[in-house]
Amino acid sequence: MTDFDYDLFTIGAGSGGVRGSRMAASYGAKVAVAEEYRVGGTCVIRGCVPKKLFVYASAFSSSFQEAAGFGWSVGESTFDWQTLLTNKDTEIDRLNKVYIKNLNASGVEIIQDRAIIKDQHTVYLVDQNRDVTAKHILIAVGAWPYVDPAMPGAEHVISSNEAFHLGKLPKSIVINGGGYIAVEFAGIFNGLGVETTLVYRRDEILRGFDDDIRAMLHEAMEDRGIKIITNSTFEKIEKQGDTLSSTLSNGDVLETGLVMFATGRVPKTQDLGLENAGVTLGKNGEVIVDAQSKTNIDHIYAVGDVTDRAALTPVAIREGAAFAETVFNNSPLAVDHKLIPTAVFSQPEIGTIGLTEAEARAEHGDIDIYKSAYRPMKATLSGKQERSFMKIIVHPKTDIVLGVHILGPDAGEMVQCLGIAVKMGATKADFDATMAVHPTAAEELVTMREKWQPATAAE
Ligand code: NDP
């Protein structure tokens, strides 16, 4: 018998917290999870899931255009934002209920309240105005959109949180940022017919991704009608009636119906009482953890975005599972954060795993590169000019595939399967020995034979 109310008290019912709680309960622990908003967390409630539904909605406009080449007359099409919101909300409600049902079925008690850490074993529940004690505490509170509060007019800005609940779609929008959320939402708004401008502070969007992919996505986004302004920041935003006037550092003044900032996310550790337990935080407010997700306090752990390791849902889920294995199944498990496949649901889509060309050169010196840029088969009849692109980076001595980068339809689906091969240490010879699936775009991945030479690339 434990001297505490619970064996485990989890703060935050998102991807990592739910997985950690359910697995701990399956190993016999008495578990409660506190959630101040909605069970499901960022991914389900205001992230990956509603975002992907919006991406689907926005892609119809280009599908309608492409249909003509295949003999279809689509006729006049109209879009109703309210219908999309209602249907999206219905689906999110359904998923929210599934998460609640699964927690209940696992025997995890759900406490709908804000929880604040009072000491190393005590959590204070704010609305219920009571303390509970736990042998172990799991911090899984995620991250929150960052908007520089010092920027004049910051109060007029929305983040991705609000983008999921807009009363009406604006005629025009300017988005600040060049990361995942900025490029994904630029594609969404553009596809839904909103005049879209993206402002990024450096010279090329998607810092950290392969340079070819960055340049090709930039070009494709502009071809689809998105205006991209680089090397610029926001100096101030003023509201005049229904119009927001954004003054940029390059002197431009943009007048739009909406301004969205996608300038990163910060761990949500403010006012969580972590100092009461002596938990060490990093310089961005992230909870510092070891390989098993343990903080500097022996029985306090943290998983997911709050630890600022890799802010991705599947990573949080793995970290939650590894935590439960370690603490409640006596089987210490560390999540391997290397070679994480990931997708950006930009339009066109990106799928990527492993080292970029620049990273591979820095780490290994000379490397072999294979590249293929091609017009997808569908474009032959649709008349669409957009090209797809694939790049394989290979270690010249071991022949091991160090990285694969894809831009084009279904890139996310492709990289999920590729991730298995690359994670297993596949060589280029393994790729070459794999029979192509014809006619697909993915067959390019196993049919690239010619090494890319910089001299010929310029031709
Ligand atoms: P990102 O870190 O991807 O991008 C933030 C962007 O904002 C960068 O371009 C950054 O520029 C810029 N920026 C940061 N601070 C400022 C500032 N003060 N002024 C101007 N620009 C600034 O964050 P996101 O918010 O897009 O997404 C957060 C995380 O969520 C991602 O990193 C990803 O891990 C996850 N995510 C994953 C998705 C997926 O898997 N498809 C989808 C959406 C989010 P710079 O490059 O110069 O730093």
PDB file of N, CA, C and O in Angstrom, residues 364-411:
ATOM      1  N   HIS A 364      30.205  14.350 -42.283  1.00  0.00           N
ATOM      2  CA  HIS A 364      30.926  13.269 -42.974  1.00  0.00           C
ATOM      3  C   HIS A 364      31.844  13.747 -44.097  1.00  0.00           C
ATOM      4  O   HIS A 364      32.453  12.920 -44.772  1.00  0.00           O
ATOM      5  N   GLY A 365      31.912  15.030 -44.373  1.00  0.00           N
ATOM      6  CA  GLY A 365      32.737  15.514 -45.490  1.00  0.00           C
ATOM      7  C   GLY A 365      32.059  15.201 -46.808  1.00  0.00           C
ATOM      8  O   GLY A 365      30.881  15.510 -46.986  1.00  0.00           O
ATOM      9  N   ASP A 366      32.786  14.542 -47.687  1.00  0.00           N
ATOM     10  CA  ASP A 366      32.205  14.198 -48.998  1.00  0.00           C
ATOM     11  C   ASP A 366      31.075  13.188 -48.835  1.00  0.00           C
ATOM     12  O   ASP A 366      31.194  12.226 -48.095  1.00  0.00           O
ATOM     13  N   ILE A 367      30.004  13.414 -49.563  1.00  0.00           N
ATOM     14  CA  ILE A 367      28.878  12.475 -49.515  1.00  0.00           C
ATOM     15  C   ILE A 367      28.359  12.288 -50.931  1.00  0.00           C
ATOM     16  O   ILE A 367      28.641  13.114 -51.808  1.00  0.00           O
ATOM     17  N   ASP A 368      27.632  11.217 -51.151  1.00  0.00           N
ATOM     18  CA  ASP A 368      26.996  11.014 -52.461  1.00  0.00           C
ATOM     19  C   ASP A 368      25.550  11.512 -52.392  1.00  0.00           C
ATOM     20  O   ASP A 368      24.840  11.238 -51.413  1.00  0.00           O
ATOM     21  N   ILE A 369      25.162  12.213 -53.452  1.00  0.00           N
ATOM     22  CA  ILE A 369      23.805  12.786 -53.487  1.00  0.00           C
ATOM     23  C   ILE A 369      23.092  12.249 -54.726  1.00  0.00           C
ATOM     24  O   ILE A 369      23.670  12.207 -55.817  1.00  0.00           O
ATOM     25  N   TYR A 370      21.860  11.868 -54.550  1.00  0.00           N
ATOM     26  CA  TYR A 370      21.004  11.474 -55.677  1.00  0.00           C
ATOM     27  C   TYR A 370      19.786  12.375 -55.642  1.00  0.00           C
ATOM     28  O   TYR A 370      19.165  12.552 -54.581  1.00  0.00           O
ATOM     29  N   LYS A 371      19.460  12.970 -56.821  1.00  0.00           N
ATOM     30  CA  LYS A 371      18.330  13.900 -56.848  1.00  0.00           C
ATOM     31  C   LYS A 371      17.435  13.569 -58.023  1.00  0.00           C
ATOM     32  O   LYS A 371      17.928  13.152 -59.084  1.00  0.00           O
ATOM     33  N   SER A 372      16.163  13.790 -57.839  1.00  0.00           N
ATOM     34  CA  SER A 372      15.237  13.630 -58.961  1.00  0.00           C
ATOM     35  C   SER A 372      14.143  14.695 -58.845  1.00  0.00           C
ATOM     36  O   SER A 372      13.480  14.783 -57.814  1.00  0.00           O
ATOM     37  N   ALA A 373      14.017  15.500 -59.884  1.00  0.00           N
ATOM     38  CA  ALA A 373      12.918  16.476 -59.937  1.00  0.00           C
ATOM     39  C   ALA A 373      12.076  16.090 -61.148  1.00  0.00           C
ATOM     40  O   ALA A 373      12.606  15.865 -62.229  1.00  0.00           O
ATOM     41  N   TYR A 374      10.801  15.963 -60.944  1.00  0.00           N
ATOM     42  CA  TYR A 374       9.951  15.442 -62.031  1.00  0.00           C
ATOM     43  C   TYR A 374       8.536  15.997 -61.902  1.00  0.00           C
ATOM     44  O   TYR A 374       8.119  16.441 -60.829  1.00  0.00           O
ATOM     45  N   ARG A 375       7.820  15.954 -63.021  1.00  0.00           N
ATOM     46  CA  ARG A 375       6.423  16.377 -63.003  1.00  0.00           C
ATOM     47  C   ARG A 375       5.576  15.151 -62.685  1.00  0.00           C
ATOM     48  O   ARG A 375       5.668  14.137 -63.392  1.00  0.00           O
ATOM     49  N   PRO A 376       4.774  15.176 -61.632  1.00  0.00           N
ATOM     50  CA  PRO A 376       3.986  13.985 -61.291  1.00  0.00           C
ATOM     51  C   PRO A 376       3.072  13.585 -62.457  1.00  0.00           C
ATOM     52  O   PRO A 376       2.633  14.437 -63.230  1.00  0.00           O
ATOM     53  N   MET A 377       2.816  12.295 -62.573  1.00  0.00           N
ATOM     54  CA  MET A 377       2.012  11.757 -63.680  1.00  0.00           C
ATOM     55  C   MET A 377       0.655  12.464 -63.810  1.00  0.00           C
ATOM     56  O   MET A 377       0.190  12.745 -64.911  1.00  0.00           O
ATOM     57  N   LYS A 378       0.052  12.765 -62.668  1.00  0.00           N
ATOM     58  CA  LYS A 378      -1.272  13.408 -62.694  1.00  0.00           C
ATOM     59  C   LYS A 378      -1.214  14.739 -63.433  1.00  0.00           C
ATOM     60  O   LYS A 378      -2.181  15.161 -64.064  1.00  0.00           O
ATOM     61  N   ALA A 379      -0.043  15.399 -63.356  1.00  0.00           N
ATOM     62  CA  ALA A 379       0.089  16.722 -63.962  1.00  0.00           C
ATOM     63  C   ALA A 379       0.103  16.666 -65.489  1.00  0.00           C
ATOM     64  O   ALA A 379      -0.140  17.675 -66.152  1.00  0.00           O
ATOM     65  N   THR A 380       0.359  15.473 -66.056  1.00  0.00           N
ATOM     66  CA  THR A 380       0.410  15.387 -67.520  1.00  0.00           C
ATOM     67  C   THR A 380      -0.939  15.764 -68.123  1.00  0.00           C
ATOM     68  O   THR A 380      -1.010  16.407 -69.154  1.00  0.00           O
ATOM     69  N   LEU A 381      -2.042  15.360 -67.487  1.00  0.00           N
ATOM     70  CA  LEU A 381      -3.368  15.722 -68.005  1.00  0.00           C
ATOM     71  C   LEU A 381      -3.937  16.963 -67.332  1.00  0.00           C
ATOM     72  O   LEU A 381      -4.697  17.707 -67.936  1.00  0.00           O
ATOM     73  N   SER A 382      -3.569  17.182 -66.081  1.00  0.00           N
ATOM     74  CA  SER A 382      -4.148  18.351 -65.401  1.00  0.00           C
ATOM     75  C   SER A 382      -3.514  19.646 -65.894  1.00  0.00           C
ATOM     76  O   SER A 382      -4.096  20.709 -65.788  1.00  0.00           O
ATOM     77  N   GLY A 383      -2.301  19.524 -66.438  1.00  0.00           N
ATOM     78  CA  GLY A 383      -1.620  20.715 -66.942  1.00  0.00           C
ATOM     79  C   GLY A 383      -0.861  21.467 -65.862  1.00  0.00           C
ATOM     80  O   GLY A 383      -0.206  22.477 -66.139  1.00  0.00           O
ATOM     81  N   LYS A 384      -0.900  20.970 -64.628  1.00  0.00           N
ATOM     82  CA  LYS A 384      -0.209  21.643 -63.534  1.00  0.00           C
ATOM     83  C   LYS A 384       1.308  21.578 -63.762  1.00  0.00           C
ATOM     84  O   LYS A 384       1.838  20.530 -64.124  1.00  0.00           O
ATOM     85  N   GLN A 385       1.978  22.693 -63.543  1.00  0.00           N
ATOM     86  CA  GLN A 385       3.418  22.745 -63.846  1.00  0.00           C
ATOM     87  C   GLN A 385       4.293  22.347 -62.660  1.00  0.00           C
ATOM     88  O   GLN A 385       5.483  22.097 -62.828  1.00  0.00           O
ATOM     89  N   GLU A 386       3.679  22.282 -61.468  1.00  0.00           N
ATOM     90  CA  GLU A 386       4.469  22.055 -60.250  1.00  0.00           C
ATOM     91  C   GLU A 386       5.257  20.744 -60.320  1.00  0.00           C
ATOM     92  O   GLU A 386       4.729  19.725 -60.725  1.00  0.00           O
ATOM     93  N   ARG A 387       6.517  20.815 -59.906  1.00  0.00           N
ATOM     94  CA  ARG A 387       7.359  19.623 -59.943  1.00  0.00           C
ATOM     95  C   ARG A 387       7.522  19.029 -58.547  1.00  0.00           C
ATOM     96  O   ARG A 387       7.490  19.741 -57.549  1.00  0.00           O
ATOM     97  N   SER A 388       7.702  17.724 -58.515  1.00  0.00           N
ATOM     98  CA  SER A 388       8.026  17.047 -57.262  1.00  0.00           C
ATOM     99  C   SER A 388       9.533  16.855 -57.209  1.00  0.00           C
ATOM    100  O   SER A 388      10.220  16.957 -58.235  1.00  0.00           O
ATOM    101  N   PHE A 389      10.025  16.529 -56.018  1.00  0.00           N
ATOM    102  CA  PHE A 389      11.475  16.442 -55.848  1.00  0.00           C
ATOM    103  C   PHE A 389      11.827  15.391 -54.802  1.00  0.00           C
ATOM    104  O   PHE A 389      11.139  15.259 -53.791  1.00  0.00           O
ATOM    105  N   MET A 390      12.876  14.643 -55.081  1.00  0.00           N
ATOM    106  CA  MET A 390      13.375  13.672 -54.092  1.00  0.00           C
ATOM    107  C   MET A 390      14.887  13.749 -54.043  1.00  0.00           C
ATOM    108  O   MET A 390      15.536  13.979 -55.071  1.00  0.00           O
ATOM    109  N   LYS A 391      15.415  13.508 -52.876  1.00  0.00           N
ATOM    110  CA  LYS A 391      16.860  13.598 -52.700  1.00  0.00           C
ATOM    111  C   LYS A 391      17.293  12.533 -51.694  1.00  0.00           C
ATOM    112  O   LYS A 391      16.679  12.405 -50.624  1.00  0.00           O
ATOM    113  N   ILE A 392      18.310  11.777 -52.082  1.00  0.00           N
ATOM    114  CA  ILE A 392      18.839  10.753 -51.174  1.00  0.00           C
ATOM    115  C   ILE A 392      20.294  11.100 -50.889  1.00  0.00           C
ATOM    116  O   ILE A 392      21.061  11.376 -51.823  1.00  0.00           O
ATOM    117  N   ILE A 393      20.663  11.066 -49.625  1.00  0.00           N
ATOM    118  CA  ILE A 393      22.033  11.402 -49.217  1.00  0.00           C
ATOM    119  C   ILE A 393      22.682  10.137 -48.674  1.00  0.00           C
ATOM    120  O   ILE A 393      22.132   9.483 -47.771  1.00  0.00           O
ATOM    121  N   VAL A 394      23.840   9.797 -49.257  1.00  0.00           N
ATOM    122  CA  VAL A 394      24.444   8.490 -48.972  1.00  0.00           C
ATOM    123  C   VAL A 394      25.890   8.665 -48.492  1.00  0.00           C
ATOM    124  O   VAL A 394      26.637   9.487 -49.042  1.00  0.00           O
ATOM    125  N   HIS A 395      26.271   7.860 -47.508  1.00  0.00           N
ATOM    126  CA  HIS A 395      27.659   7.858 -47.048  1.00  0.00           C
ATOM    127  C   HIS A 395      28.502   7.139 -48.103  1.00  0.00           C
ATOM    128  O   HIS A 395      28.210   5.989 -48.448  1.00  0.00           O
ATOM    129  N   PRO A 396      29.551   7.768 -48.628  1.00  0.00           N
ATOM    130  CA  PRO A 396      30.265   7.178 -49.762  1.00  0.00           C
ATOM    131  C   PRO A 396      31.025   5.896 -49.410  1.00  0.00           C
ATOM    132  O   PRO A 396      31.227   5.040 -50.267  1.00  0.00           O
ATOM    133  N   LYS A 397      31.415   5.737 -48.166  1.00  0.00           N
ATOM    134  CA  LYS A 397      32.197   4.536 -47.814  1.00  0.00           C
ATOM    135  C   LYS A 397      31.289   3.394 -47.367  1.00  0.00           C
ATOM    136  O   LYS A 397      31.412   2.270 -47.839  1.00  0.00           O
ATOM    137  N   THR A 398      30.348   3.692 -46.479  1.00  0.00           N
ATOM    138  CA  THR A 398      29.502   2.611 -45.943  1.00  0.00           C
ATOM    139  C   THR A 398      28.279   2.361 -46.829  1.00  0.00           C
ATOM    140  O   THR A 398      27.623   1.338 -46.691  1.00  0.00           O
ATOM    141  N   ASP A 399      27.962   3.284 -47.723  1.00  0.00           N
ATOM    142  CA  ASP A 399      26.787   3.205 -48.594  1.00  0.00           C
ATOM    143  C   ASP A 399      25.464   3.374 -47.820  1.00  0.00           C
ATOM    144  O   ASP A 399      24.380   3.203 -48.362  1.00  0.00           O
ATOM    145  N   ILE A 400      25.572   3.692 -46.525  1.00  0.00           N
ATOM    146  CA  ILE A 400      24.350   3.857 -45.707  1.00  0.00           C
ATOM    147  C   ILE A 400      23.616   5.142 -46.106  1.00  0.00           C
ATOM    148  O   ILE A 400      24.248   6.177 -46.351  1.00  0.00           O
ATOM    149  N   VAL A 401      22.295   5.037 -46.187  1.00  0.00           N
ATOM    150  CA  VAL A 401      21.476   6.207 -46.508  1.00  0.00           C
ATOM    151  C   VAL A 401      21.385   7.081 -45.259  1.00  0.00           C
ATOM    152  O   VAL A 401      20.876   6.653 -44.222  1.00  0.00           O
ATOM    153  N   LEU A 402      21.903   8.302 -45.392  1.00  0.00           N
ATOM    154  CA  LEU A 402      21.964   9.212 -44.242  1.00  0.00           C
ATOM    155  C   LEU A 402      20.725  10.097 -44.138  1.00  0.00           C
ATOM    156  O   LEU A 402      20.378  10.578 -43.061  1.00  0.00           O
ATOM    157  N   GLY A 403      20.092  10.335 -45.283  1.00  0.00           N
ATOM    158  CA  GLY A 403      18.920  11.206 -45.270  1.00  0.00           C
ATOM    159  C   GLY A 403      18.122  11.069 -46.550  1.00  0.00           C
ATOM    160  O   GLY A 403      18.677  10.775 -47.611  1.00  0.00           O
ATOM    161  N   VAL A 404      16.800  11.248 -46.431  1.00  0.00           N
ATOM    162  CA  VAL A 404      15.933  11.265 -47.607  1.00  0.00           C
ATOM    163  C   VAL A 404      14.974  12.439 -47.436  1.00  0.00           C
ATOM    164  O   VAL A 404      14.400  12.631 -46.357  1.00  0.00           O
ATOM    165  N   HIS A 405      14.811  13.217 -48.511  1.00  0.00           N
ATOM    166  CA  HIS A 405      13.982  14.423 -48.454  1.00  0.00           C
ATOM    167  C   HIS A 405      13.067  14.444 -49.671  1.00  0.00           C
ATOM    168  O   HIS A 405      13.542  14.297 -50.800  1.00  0.00           O
ATOM    169  N   ILE A 406      11.791  14.606 -49.422  1.00  0.00           N
ATOM    170  CA  ILE A 406      10.802  14.515 -50.498  1.00  0.00           C
ATOM    171  C   ILE A 406       9.885  15.735 -50.461  1.00  0.00           C
ATOM    172  O   ILE A 406       9.425  16.145 -49.390  1.00  0.00           O
ATOM    173  N   LEU A 407       9.613  16.286 -51.631  1.00  0.00           N
ATOM    174  CA  LEU A 407       8.616  17.363 -51.756  1.00  0.00           C
ATOM    175  C   LEU A 407       7.634  16.922 -52.824  1.00  0.00           C
ATOM    176  O   LEU A 407       8.034  16.665 -53.967  1.00  0.00           O
ATOM    177  N   GLY A 408       6.374  16.837 -52.485  1.00  0.00           N
ATOM    178  CA  GLY A 408       5.384  16.445 -53.480  1.00  0.00           C
ATOM    179  C   GLY A 408       4.217  15.727 -52.833  1.00  0.00           C
ATOM    180  O   GLY A 408       4.231  15.484 -51.612  1.00  0.00           O
ATOM    181  N   PRO A 409       3.201  15.362 -53.635  1.00  0.00           N
ATOM    182  CA  PRO A 409       2.015  14.706 -53.076  1.00  0.00           C
ATOM    183  C   PRO A 409       2.383  13.446 -52.292  1.00  0.00           C
ATOM    184  O   PRO A 409       3.240  12.674 -52.726  1.00  0.00           O
ATOM    185  N   ASP A 410       1.749  13.266 -51.165  1.00  0.00           N
ATOM    186  CA  ASP A 410       1.914  12.064 -50.333  1.00  0.00           C
ATOM    187  C   ASP A 410       3.319  11.881 -49.763  1.00  0.00           C
ATOM    188  O   ASP A 410       3.698  10.773 -49.367  1.00  0.00           O
ATOM    189  N   ALA A 411       4.101  12.943 -49.705  1.00  0.00           N
ATOM    190  CA  ALA A 411       5.473  12.832 -49.172  1.00  0.00           C
ATOM    191  C   ALA A 411       5.457  12.311 -47.732  1.00  0.00           C
ATOM    192  O   ALA A 411       6.339  11.539 -47.334  1.00  0.00           O
TER     193      ALA A 411
END
